[in-house]
Amino acid sequence: MYLNLWIPLKIQLHFRRQGIRGPNYHPIYGNTEEIKKHIAEARTKPMPFNHEIVQRVFPHFCMWSGIYGKIFIFWFGSNVRLNITEPKMIKELMLNHYKEVDKVPLNPPLTDLVGQGLPGIFGKKWALHRKITNQAFKMEKVKEWVPEIVMITMTTLKKWGEGRGDDEFEIEVHKELHDLSADIISRTAFGSSYEEGKRIFELQDQQIINTLQAMNSVQYPGFRFLPTKKNMMRWKLDREIRELVKNLIGKNNNTRKNSNNLLNLLISASQNTNGEDLQFDAEEVINECKSFYFAGKETTANLLTWAILLLALHQEWQAKAREEIIRVCKANEPVNAENLNDLEIVNMILYETLRLYPPVPLLTRQTSKNIKLGRLNVPAQTQFNLPMIDVHHNVEIWGEDANEFNPLRFSEPGKPLGAFFPFSLGPRNCVGQNLAMVESKIVLAMIIQHFSFVVSPLYAHAPTMLLTLQPQFGAQVLFRRRT
């Protein structure tokens, strides 16, 4: 009674005294039932192919901000969440308060999916893991993987064009790009083929289903330990994935002498200047592998899916990108590590895609201490809701064309920190963003180089949040091989 009623009412009163309101708190469930209802309604039918997608992805946030203003509170179970879309406050939260503000603890199915790697650990343990993984994703390391990314991509594109001649053919690019990203992360990060890692991806897909079912459900203390049907399925999936990852680690230990993949970098001992041992133990390596298998595939595949759809719709930008690629990659040669930075238009297209369709459209954080944020006094244990997709589409920040595809807005720097943060901000930003951008640039450039493409009549525009921002009914695109 005290935790589920009196404390939330006290917190609600605390924010109301500061002029911050929101939907009423309902004991135990908070506003989760309302959230599920609005999202389910939004998903019942597709929308026109335009980029005013915030209402479809997060209808409840749009409704509440219209009633209560840009800053409001709502309730996820008995946990209060403070919704923030003001760039200055986001910057202050992520840069000035990063020591007090951390990730919201993951629910059990999501922990199963990503493991106790970077997304699910805190404090000194997080700092240690971050230090080691930072080394693995330095740009100079990532550029060493470019030839392999090019080779894997070329193999996939040859399969797309096999036996097609000049005929137009349809591909559901969301699935194809997931398979390609899975192959790239398998080879570059873990030194294995897609086929060897395929079972891990299949099992993680099952874990995604479990996670989606749990995302908008209140988790009761201790419930995850009960031998329910869902919990036993969770445990079985987790055991099998861990065993497969152990086998990959064992294989890598036998062949890693000249290997430069992520797995080798994770398990290689290193010393800092103080002589502190920075080596992961076997369990920590497994957890980080689980995290990167999921994040490395999902983020890049979804970014590329939306980029292809945007260029299939906006043919003028597809043509501009192709002209640049032909100029930079002489004689239709593949992209390489040296000319990657010369693909400025491709880079702008990817950034504009990240603005309109960020793979992770919402960030959540939680403060461990009382903090002052702008004019607000925020009590400890408050969770923060940062809907970046709303910020990225805000006409007050981006102008009247905020909902239009215009890569030129990234031709010059100018937007303040907190206005554009597809990979988060500050010390806790995405550790794999260098790999995500390099891989995306290579794959997108090679697709444009070898094919022209338009949106299929079968495509139904329905962006939806399923852990990442995805096309609900697939992404059907018509391709024609260029000669």
Coordinates of C-alpha atoms in Angstrom, one line a residue:
M1 CA 0.0 0.0 0.0
Y2 CA 2.7 2.4 1.0
L3 CA 4.9 1.8 -2.1
N4 CA 2.0 1.5 -4.6
L5 CA -0.2 4.3 -3.4
W6 CA 1.2 6.8 -0.9
I7 CA 4.7 7.2 -2.5
P8 CA 3.3 7.8 -6.0
L9 CA 0.7 10.3 -4.7
K10 CA 3.4 12.1 -2.8
I11 CA 5.6 12.3 -6.0
Q12 CA 2.6 13.4 -8.1
L13 CA 1.9 16.3 -5.6
H14 CA 5.7 17.2 -5.7
F15 CA 5.6 17.7 -9.4
R16 CA 2.2 19.4 -9.5
R17 CA 3.6 22.1 -7.1
Q18 CA 6.2 22.8 -9.7
G19 CA 3.5 23.1 -12.5
I20 CA 4.2 19.7 -14.0
R21 CA 1.0 17.6 -14.5
G22 CA 0.1 14.4 -16.3
P23 CA -2.4 11.6 -16.5
N24 CA -3.6 10.4 -13.1
Y25 CA -1.8 7.6 -11.4
H26 CA -3.6 4.2 -11.2
P27 CA -2.3 1.9 -8.4
I28 CA 0.1 -0.9 -9.5
Y29 CA -0.4 -0.5 -13.2
G30 CA 0.1 3.2 -13.6
N31 CA -0.7 4.3 -17.2
T32 CA 0.5 1.1 -18.9
E33 CA -3.0 0.0 -19.9
E34 CA -3.7 3.3 -21.6
I35 CA -0.4 3.1 -23.4
K36 CA -1.1 -0.4 -24.7
K37 CA -4.5 0.7 -25.9
H38 CA -3.4 3.7 -27.8
I39 CA -0.5 1.9 -29.5
A40 CA -2.8 -1.0 -30.5
E41 CA -5.2 1.4 -32.1
A42 CA -2.4 3.2 -34.0
R43 CA -1.2 -0.1 -35.4
T44 CA -4.6 -1.2 -36.9
K45 CA -3.9 0.4 -40.3
P46 CA -1.0 1.9 -42.3
M47 CA -0.6 5.7 -42.9
P48 CA 0.2 7.7 -46.1
F49 CA 3.9 7.6 -47.1
N50 CA 4.9 10.8 -45.4
H51 CA 7.2 11.4 -42.5
E52 CA 4.8 12.7 -39.9
I53 CA 5.1 9.5 -38.0
V54 CA 5.3 10.6 -34.3
Q55 CA 1.6 10.3 -33.8
R56 CA 1.6 6.7 -35.1
V57 CA 4.7 5.6 -33.2
F58 CA 3.9 7.2 -29.8
P59 CA 0.2 8.3 -29.9
H60 CA 0.0 8.5 -26.1
F61 CA 2.9 11.0 -25.8
C62 CA 1.3 13.2 -28.5
M63 CA -2.0 13.1 -26.7
W64 CA -0.5 13.9 -23.3
S65 CA 1.8 16.7 -24.5
G66 CA -1.3 18.3 -26.1
I67 CA -3.1 18.2 -22.8
Y68 CA -0.3 18.8 -20.3
G69 CA 2.4 20.6 -22.2
K70 CA 5.9 19.5 -23.4
I71 CA 7.0 18.5 -20.0
F72 CA 4.7 16.1 -18.2
I73 CA 4.8 13.1 -16.0
F74 CA 3.2 9.7 -16.5
W75 CA 3.4 6.3 -14.7
F76 CA 5.0 3.1 -15.7
G77 CA 3.7 0.8 -12.9
S78 CA 4.4 2.7 -9.7
N79 CA 7.5 4.4 -11.3
V80 CA 7.1 8.1 -12.3
R81 CA 8.5 9.1 -15.7
L82 CA 9.2 12.7 -16.5
N83 CA 8.8 13.4 -20.3
I84 CA 11.4 15.8 -21.6
T85 CA 11.7 17.2 -25.2
E86 CA 13.5 20.5 -24.5
P87 CA 17.1 20.2 -26.0
K88 CA 18.7 22.3 -23.3
M89 CA 17.3 20.0 -20.6
I90 CA 18.3 16.9 -22.5
K91 CA 21.8 18.2 -22.8
E92 CA 22.0 19.1 -19.1
L93 CA 20.6 15.7 -18.1
M94 CA 23.0 13.6 -20.3
L95 CA 26.1 15.7 -20.0
N96 CA 26.0 17.4 -16.6
H97 CA 24.3 14.7 -14.6
Y98 CA 25.7 11.5 -16.1
K99 CA 27.2 10.4 -12.8
E100 CA 23.7 10.5 -11.1
V101 CA 21.6 9.5 -14.1
D102 CA 21.9 6.0 -15.5
K103 CA 19.8 3.5 -17.5
V104 CA 16.5 2.3 -16.2
P105 CA 17.0 -1.3 -15.0
L106 CA 16.0 -3.8 -17.8
N107 CA 13.0 -6.1 -17.3
P108 CA 13.9 -9.8 -17.2
P109 CA 13.1 -10.7 -20.9
L110 CA 15.1 -7.8 -22.1
T111 CA 18.0 -8.8 -19.8
D112 CA 17.8 -12.3 -21.4
L113 CA 18.0 -10.7 -24.8
V114 CA 21.0 -8.4 -24.4
G115 CA 22.7 -10.2 -21.4
Q116 CA 24.4 -8.5 -18.6
G117 CA 26.6 -6.5 -21.0
L118 CA 26.8 -2.8 -21.4
P119 CA 23.1 -2.1 -21.7
G120 CA 22.3 -3.9 -18.4
I121 CA 25.2 -3.1 -16.0
F122 CA 25.9 -0.1 -13.8
G123 CA 28.5 1.7 -11.8
K124 CA 32.2 0.6 -11.8
K125 CA 31.4 -2.6 -13.7
W126 CA 29.8 -0.5 -16.5
A127 CA 32.9 1.8 -16.5
L128 CA 35.3 -1.2 -16.9
H129 CA 33.2 -2.8 -19.7
R130 CA 32.9 0.5 -21.4
K131 CA 36.7 1.1 -21.3
I132 CA 37.4 -2.2 -23.0
T133 CA 34.7 -2.0 -25.6
N134 CA 35.8 1.6 -26.5
Q135 CA 39.1 0.1 -27.6
A136 CA 37.3 -2.4 -29.8
F137 CA 35.2 0.2 -31.6
K138 CA 37.8 2.9 -32.2
M139 CA 37.5 4.2 -35.8
E140 CA 41.0 2.9 -36.8
K141 CA 39.9 -0.6 -35.7
V142 CA 36.6 -0.4 -37.5
K143 CA 38.3 0.7 -40.7
E144 CA 40.3 -2.5 -40.7
W145 CA 37.0 -4.3 -41.1
V146 CA 36.1 -2.4 -44.3
P147 CA 37.4 -4.9 -46.8
E148 CA 35.4 -7.7 -45.1
I149 CA 32.2 -5.6 -45.0
V150 CA 32.6 -4.9 -48.7
M151 CA 33.2 -8.5 -49.5
I152 CA 30.1 -9.7 -47.5
T153 CA 27.9 -7.0 -49.0
M154 CA 29.1 -7.8 -52.6
T155 CA 28.2 -11.5 -52.0
T156 CA 24.7 -10.5 -51.0
L157 CA 24.1 -8.1 -53.9
K158 CA 25.2 -10.7 -56.4
K159 CA 22.5 -13.0 -55.0
W160 CA 20.0 -10.2 -55.4
G161 CA 20.9 -9.8 -59.0
E162 CA 21.4 -13.4 -60.0
G163 CA 19.3 -14.4 -63.1
R164 CA 17.5 -11.0 -63.1
G165 CA 19.0 -9.5 -66.3
D166 CA 17.4 -6.1 -66.8
D167 CA 14.1 -7.2 -65.3
E168 CA 12.6 -5.4 -62.3
F169 CA 12.3 -7.5 -59.2
E170 CA 10.9 -7.0 -55.7
I171 CA 12.8 -7.5 -52.4
E172 CA 11.5 -7.2 -48.9
V173 CA 14.6 -5.3 -47.8
H174 CA 13.9 -5.3 -44.1
K175 CA 14.5 -9.0 -43.9
E176 CA 17.3 -9.0 -46.4
L177 CA 19.2 -6.2 -44.6
H178 CA 18.7 -8.0 -41.3
D179 CA 20.4 -11.1 -42.7
L180 CA 23.2 -9.0 -44.2
S181 CA 23.8 -7.1 -41.0
A182 CA 23.8 -10.4 -39.1
D183 CA 26.4 -11.8 -41.5
I184 CA 28.5 -8.7 -41.1
I185 CA 28.4 -8.7 -37.3
S186 CA 29.1 -12.4 -37.2
R187 CA 32.2 -12.2 -39.3
T188 CA 33.7 -8.8 -38.2
A189 CA 32.9 -9.1 -34.5
F190 CA 33.0 -12.8 -33.8
G191 CA 35.0 -14.4 -36.6
S192 CA 32.2 -16.7 -37.7
S193 CA 29.9 -17.0 -40.7
Y194 CA 26.3 -16.1 -40.7
E195 CA 25.5 -19.8 -40.9
E196 CA 27.4 -20.4 -37.7
G197 CA 25.7 -17.5 -35.9
K198 CA 22.3 -18.2 -37.5
R199 CA 20.9 -20.2 -34.6
I200 CA 21.9 -17.5 -32.2
F201 CA 19.9 -15.0 -34.3
E202 CA 16.9 -17.3 -34.5
L203 CA 16.9 -17.7 -30.8
Q204 CA 17.2 -14.0 -30.2
D205 CA 14.2 -13.5 -32.5
Q206 CA 12.2 -15.7 -30.1
Q207 CA 13.5 -13.6 -27.2
I208 CA 12.4 -10.4 -28.9
I209 CA 8.8 -11.8 -29.0
N210 CA 9.0 -12.5 -25.3
T211 CA 10.4 -9.1 -24.6
L212 CA 7.7 -7.3 -26.6
Q213 CA 5.0 -9.2 -24.7
A214 CA 6.6 -7.9 -21.4
M215 CA 7.5 -4.4 -22.5
N216 CA 4.3 -2.7 -21.5
S217 CA 3.6 -5.1 -18.6
V218 CA 4.3 -4.4 -14.9
Q219 CA 6.9 -6.7 -13.5
Y220 CA 6.1 -7.9 -10.0
P221 CA 9.0 -8.5 -7.6
G222 CA 10.1 -12.1 -7.6
F223 CA 7.8 -13.1 -10.4
R224 CA 10.7 -13.8 -12.8
F225 CA 11.9 -16.6 -10.5
L226 CA 8.6 -18.6 -10.6
P227 CA 8.6 -21.7 -12.9
T228 CA 5.8 -20.3 -15.1
K229 CA 5.5 -21.5 -18.7
K230 CA 6.9 -18.2 -20.1
N231 CA 9.7 -18.1 -17.5
M232 CA 10.8 -21.7 -18.3
M233 CA 10.8 -20.9 -22.1
R234 CA 13.0 -17.8 -21.3
W235 CA 15.4 -19.9 -19.3
K236 CA 15.6 -22.5 -22.1
L237 CA 16.3 -20.0 -24.8
D238 CA 18.9 -18.3 -22.6
R239 CA 20.7 -21.6 -21.9
E240 CA 20.9 -22.5 -25.5
I241 CA 22.2 -19.1 -26.6
R242 CA 24.9 -19.1 -23.9
E243 CA 26.0 -22.5 -25.0
L244 CA 26.3 -21.4 -28.6
V245 CA 28.3 -18.3 -27.6
K246 CA 30.6 -20.4 -25.5
N247 CA 31.3 -22.6 -28.5
L248 CA 32.1 -19.5 -30.6
I249 CA 34.5 -18.3 -27.9
G250 CA 36.2 -21.7 -27.7
K251 CA 36.6 -21.7 -31.5
N252 CA 38.0 -18.1 -31.4
N253 CA 40.5 -19.1 -28.7
N254 CA 41.9 -21.7 -31.0
T255 CA 42.3 -19.4 -34.0
R256 CA 42.7 -15.9 -32.6
K257 CA 46.5 -15.5 -32.9
N258 CA 46.2 -13.2 -35.9
S259 CA 42.6 -12.2 -35.5
N260 CA 41.4 -8.6 -35.1
N261 CA 37.7 -9.3 -34.5
L262 CA 35.7 -7.9 -31.5
L263 CA 35.6 -11.2 -29.7
N264 CA 39.4 -11.4 -29.7
L265 CA 39.7 -7.9 -28.5
L266 CA 37.3 -8.6 -25.6
I267 CA 39.1 -11.7 -24.4
S268 CA 42.6 -10.3 -24.9
A269 CA 44.1 -9.2 -21.6
S270 CA 45.2 -5.6 -21.4
Q271 CA 46.7 -3.5 -18.6
N272 CA 46.0 0.2 -17.9
T273 CA 48.7 2.6 -16.6
N274 CA 48.0 1.6 -13.0
G275 CA 48.5 -2.1 -13.8
E276 CA 44.9 -2.9 -13.2
D277 CA 43.7 -6.1 -14.9
L278 CA 41.2 -5.2 -17.5
Q279 CA 40.5 -8.7 -18.7
F280 CA 36.9 -10.0 -18.9
D281 CA 36.1 -13.3 -17.4
A282 CA 34.3 -15.9 -19.5
E283 CA 30.8 -14.9 -18.2
E284 CA 31.4 -11.3 -19.0
V285 CA 32.5 -12.1 -22.5
I286 CA 29.3 -14.2 -23.1
N287 CA 27.2 -11.3 -21.9
E288 CA 28.9 -8.7 -24.1
C289 CA 28.6 -11.1 -27.1
K290 CA 24.9 -11.4 -26.5
S291 CA 24.5 -7.6 -26.4
F292 CA 26.5 -7.0 -29.6
Y293 CA 24.8 -9.8 -31.5
F294 CA 21.5 -8.1 -30.9
A295 CA 22.4 -4.4 -31.1
G296 CA 24.9 -4.9 -34.0
K297 CA 22.2 -6.4 -36.2
E298 CA 19.1 -4.4 -35.2
T299 CA 20.4 -0.9 -35.2
T300 CA 22.2 -1.0 -38.6
A301 CA 19.6 -3.1 -40.4
N302 CA 16.8 -0.7 -39.4
L303 CA 18.8 2.4 -40.3
L304 CA 19.5 0.9 -43.8
T305 CA 15.9 -0.2 -44.3
W306 CA 14.6 3.3 -43.7
A307 CA 17.4 4.9 -45.8
I308 CA 16.5 2.6 -48.8
L309 CA 12.8 3.4 -48.5
L310 CA 13.5 7.1 -48.3
L311 CA 15.7 7.0 -51.4
A312 CA 13.2 4.8 -53.2
L313 CA 10.6 7.6 -52.6
H314 CA 12.9 10.6 -53.1
Q315 CA 14.5 9.7 -56.5
E316 CA 16.3 13.0 -56.8
W317 CA 18.4 12.2 -53.7
Q318 CA 19.1 8.7 -55.0
A319 CA 20.4 10.3 -58.2
K320 CA 22.6 12.8 -56.3
A321 CA 24.1 10.0 -54.1
R322 CA 24.8 7.9 -57.2
E323 CA 26.6 10.7 -58.9
E324 CA 28.8 11.2 -55.9
I325 CA 29.5 7.5 -55.6
I326 CA 30.5 7.2 -59.3
R327 CA 32.8 10.2 -58.8
V328 CA 34.4 9.0 -55.6
C329 CA 34.7 5.3 -56.5
K330 CA 36.5 5.5 -59.8
A331 CA 35.6 2.9 -62.5
N332 CA 32.8 1.5 -60.2
E333 CA 35.3 0.2 -57.7
P334 CA 34.0 -0.7 -54.3
V335 CA 34.2 1.8 -51.4
N336 CA 37.3 1.6 -49.4
A337 CA 38.6 2.9 -46.0
E338 CA 40.4 5.8 -47.8
N339 CA 37.5 7.2 -49.8
L340 CA 34.7 6.6 -47.2
N341 CA 34.9 10.1 -45.8
D342 CA 34.5 11.5 -49.4
L343 CA 30.9 10.2 -49.5
E344 CA 29.5 13.4 -48.1
I345 CA 26.0 13.2 -49.7
V346 CA 25.6 9.6 -48.5
N347 CA 26.6 10.7 -45.0
M348 CA 24.0 13.5 -45.0
I349 CA 21.3 11.0 -46.2
L350 CA 22.1 8.7 -43.3
Y351 CA 22.0 11.5 -40.8
E352 CA 18.7 12.7 -42.2
T353 CA 17.4 9.1 -42.0
L354 CA 18.5 8.9 -38.3
R355 CA 16.7 12.2 -37.7
L356 CA 13.4 11.1 -39.2
Y357 CA 13.5 7.4 -38.4
P358 CA 15.9 6.8 -35.5
P359 CA 16.4 3.1 -34.9
V360 CA 15.9 3.6 -31.1
P361 CA 13.3 6.4 -31.0
L362 CA 13.1 6.6 -27.2
L363 CA 15.6 6.7 -24.4
T364 CA 14.9 6.2 -20.7
R365 CA 17.1 7.1 -17.8
Q366 CA 16.8 7.1 -14.0
T367 CA 18.4 9.3 -11.4
S368 CA 19.9 7.8 -8.2
K369 CA 19.9 11.1 -6.4
N370 CA 17.8 14.3 -6.0
I371 CA 18.9 16.6 -8.9
K372 CA 18.2 20.1 -10.1
L373 CA 17.2 20.0 -13.8
G374 CA 16.5 23.4 -15.3
R375 CA 14.0 24.9 -12.9
L376 CA 12.8 21.5 -11.7
N377 CA 13.7 19.8 -8.5
V378 CA 13.7 16.1 -9.4
P379 CA 13.6 13.5 -6.7
A380 CA 15.7 10.4 -6.6
Q381 CA 14.4 7.3 -8.5
T382 CA 12.6 9.5 -11.0
Q383 CA 12.7 8.0 -14.5
F384 CA 13.2 10.2 -17.6
N385 CA 11.4 9.7 -20.9
L386 CA 13.4 11.1 -23.8
P387 CA 11.4 10.6 -27.0
M388 CA 14.1 11.6 -29.5
I389 CA 11.8 11.0 -32.4
D390 CA 9.6 13.8 -31.1
V391 CA 12.6 16.1 -30.7
H392 CA 13.9 15.2 -34.2
H393 CA 10.5 16.2 -35.7
N394 CA 10.0 19.4 -33.8
V395 CA 9.3 22.3 -36.1
E396 CA 10.5 24.8 -33.5
I397 CA 14.0 23.2 -33.7
W398 CA 14.2 22.0 -37.3
G399 CA 11.9 24.5 -39.1
E400 CA 8.6 24.2 -41.0
D401 CA 10.0 21.4 -43.1
A402 CA 10.8 19.3 -40.0
N403 CA 8.7 16.4 -41.3
E404 CA 10.2 16.5 -44.8
F405 CA 13.3 14.6 -46.1
N406 CA 16.0 17.2 -46.6
P407 CA 19.6 15.9 -46.2
L408 CA 20.9 19.4 -46.9
R409 CA 20.1 20.3 -43.3
F410 CA 23.2 18.3 -42.4
S411 CA 25.5 20.0 -44.9
E412 CA 26.7 22.3 -42.1
P413 CA 26.8 21.8 -38.3
G414 CA 24.5 24.0 -36.3
K415 CA 21.9 22.2 -34.3
P416 CA 22.5 22.3 -30.5
L417 CA 23.4 19.2 -28.5
G418 CA 20.1 17.7 -27.3
A419 CA 18.3 18.4 -30.6
F420 CA 19.8 15.4 -32.5
F421 CA 21.0 12.4 -30.5
P422 CA 20.3 9.1 -32.4
F423 CA 23.2 7.5 -30.6
S424 CA 22.5 9.1 -27.3
L425 CA 24.8 11.8 -25.7
G426 CA 27.7 12.1 -23.4
P427 CA 29.8 9.3 -21.8
R428 CA 27.0 6.8 -22.1
N429 CA 26.5 7.2 -25.8
C430 CA 26.4 4.2 -28.2
V431 CA 29.7 2.5 -28.1
G432 CA 29.2 0.9 -31.5
Q433 CA 28.2 4.0 -33.5
N434 CA 31.4 4.0 -35.5
L435 CA 30.7 0.5 -36.8
A436 CA 27.0 1.3 -37.4
M437 CA 27.9 4.4 -39.5
V438 CA 30.8 2.8 -41.4
E439 CA 28.7 -0.3 -42.2
S440 CA 25.7 1.7 -43.2
K441 CA 27.7 4.0 -45.5
I442 CA 29.3 1.0 -47.3
V443 CA 26.2 -1.0 -47.7
L444 CA 24.0 1.9 -48.9
A445 CA 26.7 3.1 -51.3
M446 CA 27.1 -0.3 -52.8
I447 CA 23.4 -0.8 -53.2
I448 CA 23.0 2.6 -55.0
Q449 CA 26.1 1.7 -57.1
H450 CA 24.6 -1.5 -58.4
F451 CA 20.9 -1.0 -58.5
S452 CA 18.2 1.6 -59.1
F453 CA 15.1 1.2 -57.0
V454 CA 11.6 2.5 -56.3
V455 CA 8.9 1.8 -53.7
S456 CA 6.8 -1.2 -54.5
P457 CA 3.0 -0.7 -54.9
L458 CA 2.7 -3.5 -52.2
Y459 CA 4.5 -1.3 -49.5
A460 CA 2.3 -0.1 -46.7
H461 CA 3.9 2.7 -44.6
A462 CA 3.5 1.7 -41.0
P463 CA 6.5 2.7 -38.8
T464 CA 6.1 1.0 -35.4
M465 CA 8.2 0.6 -32.2
L466 CA 9.2 -3.0 -31.7
L467 CA 12.3 -2.5 -29.5
T468 CA 13.6 -0.6 -32.6
L469 CA 11.7 1.4 -35.1
Q470 CA 10.6 -1.0 -37.8
P471 CA 8.2 -1.2 -40.8
Q472 CA 5.2 -3.1 -39.4
F473 CA 4.3 -4.8 -42.7
G474 CA 7.8 -5.1 -44.2
A475 CA 9.6 -2.9 -46.7
Q476 CA 8.9 -4.0 -50.3
V477 CA 11.1 -2.3 -52.9
L478 CA 11.4 -2.8 -56.6
F479 CA 15.0 -3.1 -57.9
R480 CA 16.6 -3.0 -61.3
R481 CA 20.2 -3.9 -61.9
R482 CA 22.4 -1.1 -63.3
T483 CA 24.7 -2.0 -66.2

